[in-house]
Protein backbone atom coordinates (compact mmCIF):
# COMPACT_ATOMS: atom_id res chain seq x y z
CA MET A 1 80.84 79.18 106.41
CA ASN A 2 80.26 80.76 103.00
CA ALA A 3 78.63 84.00 104.22
CA PHE A 4 81.16 84.17 107.04
CA TYR A 5 84.01 83.74 104.57
CA ASP A 6 82.61 85.77 101.68
CA TRP A 7 81.51 88.83 103.73
CA PHE A 8 78.67 89.31 101.21
CA GLY A 9 81.15 89.88 98.38
CA MET A 10 83.49 92.18 100.30
CA ASN A 11 86.18 89.50 100.73
CA GLN A 12 86.54 89.30 96.95
CA GLU A 13 86.28 93.05 96.37
CA ILE A 14 88.95 93.87 98.95
CA PHE A 15 91.13 91.17 97.43
CA TYR A 16 90.81 92.73 93.96
CA ALA A 17 91.64 96.19 95.32
CA VAL A 18 94.78 95.13 97.24
CA ASN A 19 95.90 92.63 94.59
CA GLY A 20 95.65 95.43 92.03
CA TRP A 21 98.38 97.61 93.59
CA HIS A 22 101.45 96.98 91.45
CA GLY A 23 104.63 98.61 90.25
CA PRO A 24 108.32 97.83 90.70
CA LEU A 25 108.60 99.39 94.18
CA ILE A 26 105.27 98.05 95.46
CA ASP A 27 106.02 94.55 94.14
CA ALA A 28 109.44 94.55 95.82
CA LEU A 29 107.91 95.77 99.11
CA MET A 30 105.17 93.16 99.01
CA LEU A 31 107.54 90.29 98.19
CA THR A 32 109.71 91.45 101.09
CA GLY A 33 106.66 91.51 103.38
CA THR A 34 105.89 87.95 102.36
CA ALA A 35 109.49 86.91 103.10
CA VAL A 36 109.34 88.58 106.53
CA GLY A 37 106.19 86.62 107.47
CA ASP A 38 107.55 83.20 106.54
CA PHE A 39 107.30 80.60 109.35
CA ARG A 40 110.78 79.44 108.33
CA ASN A 41 112.19 82.62 109.92
CA MET A 42 111.59 81.19 113.40
CA PRO A 43 115.04 79.50 113.65
CA TRP A 44 116.70 82.91 113.17
CA ILE A 45 114.63 84.42 115.96
CA LEU A 46 115.20 81.48 118.31
CA GLY A 47 118.91 81.55 117.45
CA ALA A 48 119.15 85.23 118.35
CA ILE A 49 117.48 84.58 121.71
CA LEU A 50 119.79 81.60 122.39
CA LEU A 51 122.76 83.82 121.56
CA ALA A 52 121.48 86.49 123.96
CA ILE A 53 121.04 83.83 126.68
CA ALA A 54 124.58 82.52 126.14
CA PHE A 55 125.98 86.06 126.16
CA GLN A 56 124.09 86.90 129.37
CA GLN A 57 125.43 83.75 131.06
CA LEU A 58 129.03 84.42 130.00
CA PHE A 59 128.99 88.19 130.51
CA PRO A 60 126.15 89.13 132.89
CA PHE A 61 125.03 92.70 132.47
CA ASN A 62 122.00 94.86 133.13
CA ALA A 63 120.59 96.21 129.89
CA GLU A 64 117.68 98.59 130.05
CA ARG A 65 116.01 97.28 126.88
CA LEU A 66 116.83 93.56 127.16
CA PRO A 67 114.97 91.08 129.35
CA SER A 68 116.85 89.49 132.23
CA LEU A 69 118.34 86.00 131.83
CA PRO A 70 115.21 84.34 133.31
CA GLY A 71 113.09 86.59 131.07
CA LEU A 72 115.02 85.50 127.98
CA LYS A 73 114.63 81.83 128.91
CA GLN A 74 110.91 82.35 129.46
CA LEU A 75 110.60 84.16 126.11
CA LEU A 76 112.34 81.24 124.41
CA MET A 77 109.92 78.73 125.95
CA ARG A 78 106.89 80.87 125.10
CA LEU A 79 108.03 81.32 121.51
CA MET A 80 108.69 77.63 120.93
CA LEU A 81 105.34 76.61 122.40
CA GLY A 82 103.49 79.40 120.59
CA TYR A 83 105.13 78.39 117.32
CA MET A 84 104.06 74.75 117.73
CA VAL A 85 100.48 75.68 118.68
CA THR A 86 100.09 78.25 115.90
CA ALA A 87 101.72 76.18 113.15
CA GLY A 88 99.69 73.13 114.18
CA THR A 89 96.43 75.08 114.23
CA VAL A 90 97.12 76.64 110.82
CA ALA A 91 98.02 73.27 109.29
CA LEU A 92 94.90 71.56 110.68
CA LEU A 93 92.60 74.35 109.50
CA LYS A 94 94.17 74.47 106.05
CA ILE A 95 93.74 70.73 105.52
CA GLY A 96 90.40 70.43 107.33
CA LEU A 97 88.66 73.34 105.62
CA ASP A 98 90.44 72.95 102.25
CA MET A 99 89.72 76.49 101.05
CA PRO A 100 91.21 77.23 97.60
CA ARG A 101 93.66 80.00 96.74
CA PRO A 102 92.31 83.08 94.93
CA SER A 103 93.87 82.07 91.59
CA ALA A 104 91.97 78.75 91.74
CA VAL A 105 88.51 80.31 92.08
CA LEU A 106 88.65 83.76 90.50
CA PRO A 107 88.49 84.34 86.73
CA SER A 108 91.74 83.89 84.84
CA GLY A 109 93.50 87.20 84.31
CA ARG A 110 91.87 88.87 87.34
CA VAL A 111 94.52 87.73 89.83
CA THR A 112 98.16 88.79 89.82
CA VAL A 113 100.30 86.07 91.40
CA LEU A 114 103.78 87.24 92.40
CA ALA A 115 104.71 84.40 94.75
CA LEU A 116 103.83 80.77 94.27
CA PRO A 117 102.06 79.37 97.35
CA GLU A 118 103.48 76.43 99.28
CA SER A 119 100.20 74.52 99.09
CA ARG A 120 96.78 74.75 97.48
CA HIS A 121 95.11 75.55 100.82
CA SER A 122 94.30 79.20 101.47
CA PHE A 123 92.55 79.49 104.84
CA PRO A 124 94.11 80.66 107.14
CA SER A 125 97.24 82.58 106.14
CA GLY A 126 100.28 81.02 107.82
CA HIS A 127 102.42 84.09 107.12
CA SER A 128 99.89 86.35 108.86
CA ALA A 129 99.64 83.91 111.76
CA PHE A 130 103.42 83.93 112.19
CA ALA A 131 103.61 87.74 112.07
CA MET A 132 100.87 88.03 114.70
CA LEU A 133 102.51 85.37 116.87
CA ILE A 134 105.74 87.40 116.89
CA MET A 135 103.77 90.54 117.71
CA THR A 136 101.92 88.81 120.56
CA MET A 137 105.15 87.45 122.05
CA PHE A 138 107.27 90.59 121.85
CA TRP A 139 104.58 93.23 122.54
CA PRO A 140 105.02 93.34 126.34
CA LEU A 141 108.80 93.80 126.00
CA LEU A 142 108.73 96.77 123.65
CA THR A 143 108.50 100.55 123.86
CA ILE A 144 105.54 102.36 122.30
CA ARG A 145 107.63 103.23 119.23
CA ASP A 146 108.78 99.62 118.77
CA ARG A 147 105.21 98.37 119.22
CA LEU A 148 104.11 100.70 116.44
CA LEU A 149 106.86 99.33 114.17
CA LEU A 150 105.86 95.75 115.00
CA ALA A 151 102.18 96.52 114.29
CA VAL A 152 103.13 98.06 110.92
CA MET A 153 105.22 94.98 110.12
CA THR A 154 102.30 92.68 110.96
CA LEU A 155 99.91 94.69 108.79
CA TRP A 156 102.53 94.76 105.99
CA VAL A 157 102.83 90.95 106.04
CA GLY A 158 99.04 90.55 105.84
CA LEU A 159 98.64 93.03 102.99
CA SER A 160 101.53 91.41 101.14
CA ARG A 161 99.81 88.03 101.19
CA ILE A 162 96.78 89.54 99.46
CA ASN A 163 98.88 91.61 97.06
CA VAL A 164 101.02 88.68 95.88
CA GLY A 165 97.84 86.71 95.12
CA ALA A 166 98.21 84.05 97.80
CA HIS A 167 95.27 84.86 100.11
CA PHE A 168 91.90 86.50 100.49
CA PRO A 169 91.49 89.09 103.28
CA ALA A 170 89.47 86.55 105.35
CA ASP A 171 92.49 84.22 105.26
CA VAL A 172 94.71 86.99 106.61
CA LEU A 173 92.31 87.88 109.43
CA ALA A 174 91.98 84.21 110.37
CA GLY A 175 95.78 83.97 110.39
CA TYR A 176 95.96 86.94 112.75
CA VAL A 177 93.48 85.21 115.06
CA CYS A 178 95.50 81.95 114.99
CA GLY A 179 98.72 83.79 115.83
CA THR A 180 97.10 85.73 118.65
CA VAL A 181 95.44 82.68 120.17
CA GLY A 182 98.60 80.56 119.82
CA GLY A 183 100.66 83.26 121.50
CA LEU A 184 98.21 83.87 124.33
CA LEU A 185 97.85 80.13 125.03
CA ALA A 186 101.63 79.71 125.10
CA ASN A 187 102.01 82.72 127.42
CA LYS A 188 99.37 81.34 129.77
CA ALA A 189 100.82 77.80 129.76
CA VAL A 190 104.38 78.96 130.48
CA MET A 191 103.34 81.47 133.12
CA SER A 192 101.15 78.92 134.96
CA ARG A 193 103.99 76.37 134.85
CA LEU A 194 106.41 78.85 136.42
CA ARG A 195 104.12 79.66 139.36
């Protein structure tokens, strides 16, 4: 696991490079990226979908950019299942592997910590997993321009987790994998159930 995680020193070197970008504007952007990737944002997203479902049932309409009523209900089911799978996977890996945060293993003074982590476990990044889960779920529904914006948002969340001192790059990549797998499994489970 060590060579896999360490990338022959590159994991640490990339961390130092990204964690070294600071200034008032960059710090504000990175703290915002961290806030965007918080798992606790899921209720807002689910609430917006429930509102769209209620609105569609009360005032049926055909919107070019919105999914149909069955599509919205399916999206809601996929998101809830994907959220449970991804959050569960991240929690199990964090506890099972017990990888420390950068500030716990790197020399004092070499790490800038802008946001206090929720736990001492670093691998994988839950924020990155959540951002990738959202990207996986909404990707098929979006235009090329909106997909680009979503991809930038997902990258922004991952970079922010390194910049604020919470994660190594390997944690972020593992988070992306967890979010992708959780989303794909949820999509497959819901689609097979509806057949």
